[in-house]
mmCIF file of C-alpha atoms in Angstrom:
data_model
loop_
_atom_site.group_PDB
_atom_site.id
_atom_site.type_symbol
_atom_site.label_atom_id
_atom_site.label_comp_id
_atom_site.label_asym_id
_atom_site.label_seq_id
_atom_site.Cartn_x
_atom_site.Cartn_y
_atom_site.Cartn_z
ATOM 1 C CA UNK A 131 -8.300 1.726 -12.317
ATOM 2 C CA UNK A 132 -9.592 4.498 -14.012
ATOM 3 C CA UNK A 133 -9.311 8.108 -13.233
ATOM 4 C CA UNK A 134 -11.144 11.037 -14.804
ATOM 5 C CA UNK A 135 -9.548 13.653 -15.631
ATOM 6 C CA UNK A 136 -13.196 15.589 -15.864
ATOM 7 C CA UNK A 137 -13.319 15.556 -11.930
ATOM 8 C CA UNK A 138 -10.246 15.971 -11.852
ATOM 9 C CA UNK A 139 -11.108 19.250 -13.606
ATOM 10 C CA UNK A 140 -14.047 20.348 -11.261
ATOM 11 C CA UNK A 141 -11.742 21.460 -8.899
ATOM 12 C CA UNK A 142 -8.193 21.700 -10.448
ATOM 13 C CA UNK A 143 -7.046 25.342 -11.491
ATOM 14 C CA UNK A 144 -4.417 23.815 -14.328
ATOM 15 C CA UNK A 145 -6.367 22.153 -16.838
ATOM 16 C CA UNK A 146 -4.903 18.203 -16.744
ATOM 17 C CA UNK A 147 -5.137 16.524 -20.128
ATOM 18 C CA UNK A 148 -5.362 12.476 -19.772
ATOM 19 C CA UNK A 149 -2.533 10.681 -21.931
ATOM 20 C CA UNK A 150 -3.027 7.292 -20.458
ATOM 21 C CA UNK A 151 -5.806 5.717 -17.667
ATOM 22 C CA UNK A 152 -3.719 6.983 -15.021
ATOM 23 C CA UNK A 153 -2.012 9.765 -16.602
ATOM 24 C CA UNK A 154 -1.799 13.556 -16.962
ATOM 25 C CA UNK A 155 -0.230 16.690 -18.275
ATOM 26 C CA UNK A 156 -0.511 20.577 -17.003
ATOM 27 C CA UNK A 157 0.817 22.996 -18.677
ATOM 28 C CA UNK A 158 1.737 26.236 -15.898
ATOM 29 C CA UNK A 159 0.914 29.587 -16.447
ATOM 30 C CA UNK A 160 4.477 29.897 -17.334
ATOM 31 C CA UNK A 161 4.920 27.172 -19.276
ATOM 32 C CA UNK A 162 6.456 24.354 -17.165
ATOM 33 C CA UNK A 163 4.881 21.554 -18.155
ATOM 34 C CA UNK A 164 4.117 18.524 -15.898
ATOM 35 C CA UNK A 165 3.259 14.858 -15.995
ATOM 36 C CA UNK A 166 1.428 13.538 -13.172
ATOM 37 C CA UNK A 167 0.154 9.996 -13.083
ATOM 38 C CA UNK A 168 0.396 6.249 -11.618
ATOM 39 C CA UNK A 169 1.099 2.806 -12.131
ATOM 40 C CA UNK A 170 0.363 0.139 -10.165
ATOM 41 C CA UNK A 171 3.426 -1.629 -8.625
ATOM 42 C CA UNK A 172 3.601 -5.364 -7.396
ATOM 43 C CA UNK A 173 6.330 -5.045 -5.055
ATOM 44 C CA UNK A 174 4.755 -5.074 -1.758
ATOM 45 C CA UNK A 175 1.196 -6.614 -3.031
ATOM 46 C CA UNK A 176 -0.486 -8.218 -6.598
ATOM 47 C CA UNK A 177 -2.976 -5.169 -6.811
ATOM 48 C CA UNK A 178 -3.258 -2.195 -4.767
ATOM 49 C CA UNK A 179 -0.893 0.241 -4.200
ATOM 50 C CA UNK A 180 -0.099 2.182 -6.971
ATOM 51 C CA UNK A 181 3.366 4.509 -7.445
ATOM 52 C CA UNK A 182 3.285 8.243 -8.098
ATOM 53 C CA UNK A 183 4.939 9.359 -9.755
ATOM 54 C CA UNK A 184 5.484 14.248 -11.122
ATOM 55 C CA UNK A 185 7.968 15.415 -14.146
ATOM 56 C CA UNK A 186 8.488 18.271 -15.375
ATOM 57 C CA UNK A 187 9.519 18.167 -19.114
ATOM 58 C CA UNK A 188 9.324 21.885 -20.567
ATOM 59 C CA UNK A 189 13.253 22.346 -18.865
ATOM 60 C CA UNK A 190 11.930 26.252 -18.137
ATOM 61 C CA UNK A 191 13.193 27.381 -14.436
ATOM 62 C CA UNK A 192 11.207 26.448 -11.443
ATOM 63 C CA UNK A 193 9.289 29.508 -10.247
ATOM 64 C CA UNK A 194 6.981 29.331 -7.038
ATOM 65 C CA UNK A 195 3.083 28.506 -7.992
ATOM 66 C CA UNK A 196 1.127 26.890 -5.602
ATOM 67 C CA UNK A 197 -1.872 26.685 -8.317
ATOM 68 C CA UNK A 198 0.627 23.239 -8.888
ATOM 69 C CA UNK A 199 0.323 21.649 -5.384
ATOM 70 C CA UNK A 200 -2.875 22.765 -5.755
ATOM 71 C CA UNK A 201 -3.519 20.703 -9.304
ATOM 72 C CA UNK A 202 -1.861 18.101 -7.974
ATOM 73 C CA UNK A 203 -4.246 17.279 -4.767
ATOM 74 C CA UNK A 204 -7.603 17.476 -7.268
ATOM 75 C CA UNK A 205 -5.471 14.636 -9.407
ATOM 76 C CA UNK A 206 -4.780 12.780 -5.374
ATOM 77 C CA UNK A 207 -8.424 14.119 -4.585
ATOM 78 C CA UNK A 208 -9.095 11.582 -7.310
ATOM 79 C CA UNK A 209 -7.375 8.767 -6.777
ATOM 80 C CA UNK A 210 -7.717 8.327 -3.352
ATOM 81 C CA UNK A 211 -11.806 8.153 -3.683
ATOM 82 C CA UNK A 212 -11.321 4.509 -3.286
ATOM 83 C CA UNK A 213 -10.271 4.080 -0.382
ATOM 84 C CA UNK A 214 -9.146 0.593 -0.882
ATOM 85 C CA UNK A 215 -5.903 2.238 -2.102
ATOM 86 C CA UNK A 216 -2.422 2.699 -1.785
ATOM 87 C CA UNK A 217 -0.012 4.822 -2.562
ATOM 88 C CA UNK A 218 3.769 4.363 -2.773
ATOM 89 C CA UNK A 219 6.469 6.781 -3.933
ATOM 90 C CA UNK A 220 10.398 6.395 -4.547
ATOM 91 C CA UNK A 221 11.895 9.657 -5.245
ATOM 92 C CA UNK A 222 14.264 9.887 -8.569
ATOM 93 C CA UNK A 223 17.561 9.430 -8.095
ATOM 94 C CA UNK A 224 18.529 10.095 -10.946
ATOM 95 C CA UNK A 225 20.993 13.683 -10.074
ATOM 96 C CA UNK A 226 21.470 12.315 -6.549
ATOM 97 C CA UNK A 227 18.279 15.356 -5.230
ATOM 98 C CA UNK A 228 16.582 12.529 -3.917
ATOM 99 C CA UNK A 229 16.676 13.817 -0.274
ATOM 100 C CA UNK A 230 15.890 17.472 -1.528
ATOM 101 C CA UNK A 231 12.569 15.972 -3.171
ATOM 102 C CA UNK A 232 11.941 13.725 -0.609
ATOM 103 C CA UNK A 233 11.358 16.799 1.700
ATOM 104 C CA UNK A 234 9.835 19.101 -0.748
ATOM 105 C CA UNK A 235 6.476 16.129 -1.140
ATOM 106 C CA UNK A 236 6.692 15.368 2.549
ATOM 107 C CA UNK A 237 6.402 19.260 3.016
ATOM 108 C CA UNK A 238 3.498 19.488 -0.129
ATOM 109 C CA UNK A 239 2.118 16.121 1.267
ATOM 110 C CA UNK A 240 1.570 17.947 5.628
ATOM 111 C CA UNK A 241 0.459 21.206 3.852
ATOM 112 C CA UNK A 242 -1.990 19.630 1.975
ATOM 113 C CA UNK A 243 -3.813 16.817 4.853
ATOM 114 C CA UNK A 244 -4.499 16.885 7.990
ATOM 115 C CA UNK A 245 -3.105 13.245 9.396
ATOM 116 C CA UNK A 246 -7.048 12.448 9.987
ATOM 117 C CA UNK A 247 -7.800 11.413 6.901
ATOM 118 C CA UNK A 248 -4.854 9.767 6.331
ATOM 119 C CA UNK A 249 -1.307 8.541 6.537
ATOM 120 C CA UNK A 250 1.972 9.414 5.482
ATOM 121 C CA UNK A 251 5.002 6.500 6.419
ATOM 122 C CA UNK A 252 9.024 7.115 5.043
ATOM 123 C CA UNK A 253 11.023 5.211 4.119
ATOM 124 C CA UNK A 254 14.199 4.713 3.758
ATOM 125 C CA UNK A 255 16.678 2.222 2.639
ATOM 126 C CA UNK A 256 20.679 2.025 1.519
ATOM 127 C CA UNK A 257 20.683 -0.065 -1.758
ATOM 128 C CA UNK A 258 23.836 -0.227 -3.779
ATOM 129 C CA UNK A 259 25.291 2.752 -2.030
ATOM 130 C CA UNK A 260 22.790 4.710 -3.285
ATOM 131 C CA UNK A 261 19.690 6.455 -0.682
ATOM 132 C CA UNK A 262 16.545 6.206 -1.660
ATOM 133 C CA UNK A 263 13.876 8.013 -0.600
ATOM 134 C CA UNK A 264 10.313 7.133 -0.049
ATOM 135 C CA UNK A 265 6.550 7.346 0.601
ATOM 136 C CA UNK A 266 3.594 4.741 2.073
ATOM 137 C CA UNK A 267 0.496 6.650 1.958
ATOM 138 C CA UNK A 268 -2.920 5.415 3.100
ATOM 139 C CA UNK A 269 -6.270 6.381 4.331
ATOM 140 C CA UNK A 270 -6.718 5.390 7.356
ATOM 141 C CA UNK A 271 -10.016 3.823 6.953
ATOM 142 C CA UNK A 272 -8.092 1.094 4.512
ATOM 143 C CA UNK A 273 -10.180 -1.467 5.505
ATOM 144 C CA UNK A 274 -6.602 -3.209 6.109
ATOM 145 C CA UNK A 275 -4.883 -0.544 7.269
ATOM 146 C CA UNK A 276 -2.966 -2.247 10.983
ATOM 147 C CA UNK A 277 -2.880 -4.946 9.213
ATOM 148 C CA UNK A 278 -0.928 -3.038 6.139
ATOM 149 C CA UNK A 279 0.475 -0.717 9.137
ATOM 150 C CA UNK A 280 2.522 -3.541 11.018
ATOM 151 C CA UNK A 281 3.530 -5.851 7.353
ATOM 152 C CA UNK A 282 5.818 -3.344 5.946
ATOM 153 C CA UNK A 283 7.565 -2.541 9.402
ATOM 154 C CA UNK A 284 8.022 -6.482 8.954
ATOM 155 C CA UNK A 285 9.038 -5.200 5.420
ATOM 156 C CA UNK A 286 11.168 -2.935 5.448
ATOM 157 C CA UNK A 287 13.340 -4.518 8.527
ATOM 158 C CA UNK A 288 13.415 -7.212 5.592
ATOM 159 C CA UNK A 289 14.791 -4.773 2.502
ATOM 160 C CA UNK A 290 17.247 -3.796 5.313
ATOM 161 C CA UNK A 291 18.359 -6.928 6.011
ATOM 162 C CA UNK A 292 18.823 -8.815 2.556
ATOM 163 C CA UNK A 293 19.886 -5.497 0.553
ATOM 164 C CA UNK A 294 22.650 -4.973 2.853
ATOM 165 C CA UNK B 297 -0.569 -9.275 2.748
ATOM 166 C CA UNK B 298 2.420 -8.248 1.939
ATOM 167 C CA UNK B 299 4.130 -10.216 -0.078
ATOM 168 C CA UNK B 300 6.802 -12.459 1.743
ATOM 169 C CA UNK B 301 9.990 -13.145 -0.447
ATOM 170 C CA UNK B 302 11.442 -15.816 0.801
ATOM 171 C CA UNK B 303 15.242 -15.761 -1.045
ATOM 172 C CA UNK B 304 17.132 -12.286 -1.658
ATOM 173 C CA UNK B 305 17.651 -12.699 -4.679
ATOM 174 C CA UNK B 306 13.846 -12.435 -5.349
ATOM 175 C CA UNK B 307 13.066 -9.449 -3.342
ATOM 176 C CA UNK B 308 15.924 -7.650 -5.099
ATOM 177 C CA UNK B 309 14.093 -8.063 -8.015
ATOM 178 C CA UNK B 310 10.974 -6.967 -6.769
ATOM 179 C CA UNK B 311 12.932 -3.611 -5.709
ATOM 180 C CA UNK B 312 14.633 -2.653 -8.833
ATOM 181 C CA UNK B 313 11.787 -3.536 -10.912
ATOM 182 C CA UNK B 314 10.357 -0.895 -8.308
ATOM 183 C CA UNK B 315 12.544 1.822 -8.818
ATOM 184 C CA UNK B 316 13.067 1.023 -12.233
ATOM 185 C CA UNK B 317 9.070 1.754 -13.293
ATOM 186 C CA UNK B 318 9.996 5.328 -13.678
ATOM 187 C CA UNK B 319 11.745 4.580 -16.522
ATOM 188 C CA UNK B 320 8.074 3.008 -17.649
ATOM 189 C CA UNK B 321 6.276 5.468 -16.743
ATOM 190 C CA UNK B 322 7.871 7.790 -19.142
ATOM 191 C CA UNK B 323 8.009 5.638 -21.931
ATOM 192 C CA UNK B 324 4.455 5.014 -21.264
ATOM 193 C CA UNK B 325 3.325 9.317 -21.503
ATOM 194 C CA UNK B 326 6.341 9.770 -24.370
ATOM 195 C CA UNK B 327 4.851 6.923 -25.403
ATOM 196 C CA UNK B 328 8.131 5.976 -26.470
ATOM 197 C CA UNK B 329 6.862 1.597 -25.453
ATOM 198 C CA UNK B 330 3.901 -0.464 -27.969
ATOM 199 C CA UNK B 331 0.940 -2.552 -26.259
ATOM 200 C CA UNK B 332 3.391 -5.752 -27.044
ATOM 201 C CA UNK B 333 6.068 -4.575 -25.311
ATOM 202 C CA UNK B 334 4.128 -3.557 -22.178
ATOM 203 C CA UNK B 335 2.956 -6.703 -21.588
ATOM 204 C CA UNK B 336 6.084 -8.572 -22.086
ATOM 205 C CA UNK B 337 7.158 -5.787 -19.660
ATOM 206 C CA UNK B 338 4.256 -7.122 -17.210
ATOM 207 C CA UNK B 339 2.597 -4.207 -16.884
ATOM 208 C CA UNK B 340 -0.524 -4.396 -17.071
ATOM 209 C CA UNK B 341 -1.551 -1.040 -15.067
ATOM 210 C CA UNK B 342 -2.440 1.323 -18.709
ATOM 211 C CA UNK B 343 -2.927 2.093 -21.639
ATOM 212 C CA UNK B 344 -2.135 4.935 -24.010
ATOM 213 C CA UNK B 345 -5.333 7.648 -24.155
ATOM 214 C CA UNK B 346 -5.537 9.256 -28.162
#
């Protein structure tokens, strides 16, 4: 899989630069630097599931800026041009703010799409005394949609049972 | 379709690998990891853009 900065830049308010074939960086008006990207995650399937990452690495204070969301949306739209892919997202737990991060991500996603195109399936798991929050997102016209959703439900139970 | 893990240890290893992908990704975008190291860790989906 490969994503194109050229295509993203035709829609995004901030100009993105490509870091790797699946990662992009952009700088906001107030100097915040964001890295956004994807990496193949083989936990659920051998291929076709990518984990989504977002990181702000300038250390500047965050400010409300709708252009950040619009840029991330443009990157996600490029990712989901392919209807066969699945996105998963696991909130960073390093500062114990994963539940806050998850609520923000869910709100962003709810603002961005309507339920006719995508399914946003939240997931949570307790492991080693840490609460992990995440989600799986896929297009409703994914060729294996029904089977995937049924098996995901079973997988979630298996995770909860075996990692308890 | 979705992978089946027979043993708890296999599922645990897959879960840990998934959770730790963040660090691989951060290393990749910071170019702190060589292609050889990525191959060694079984990361097939990323290459550096100059």
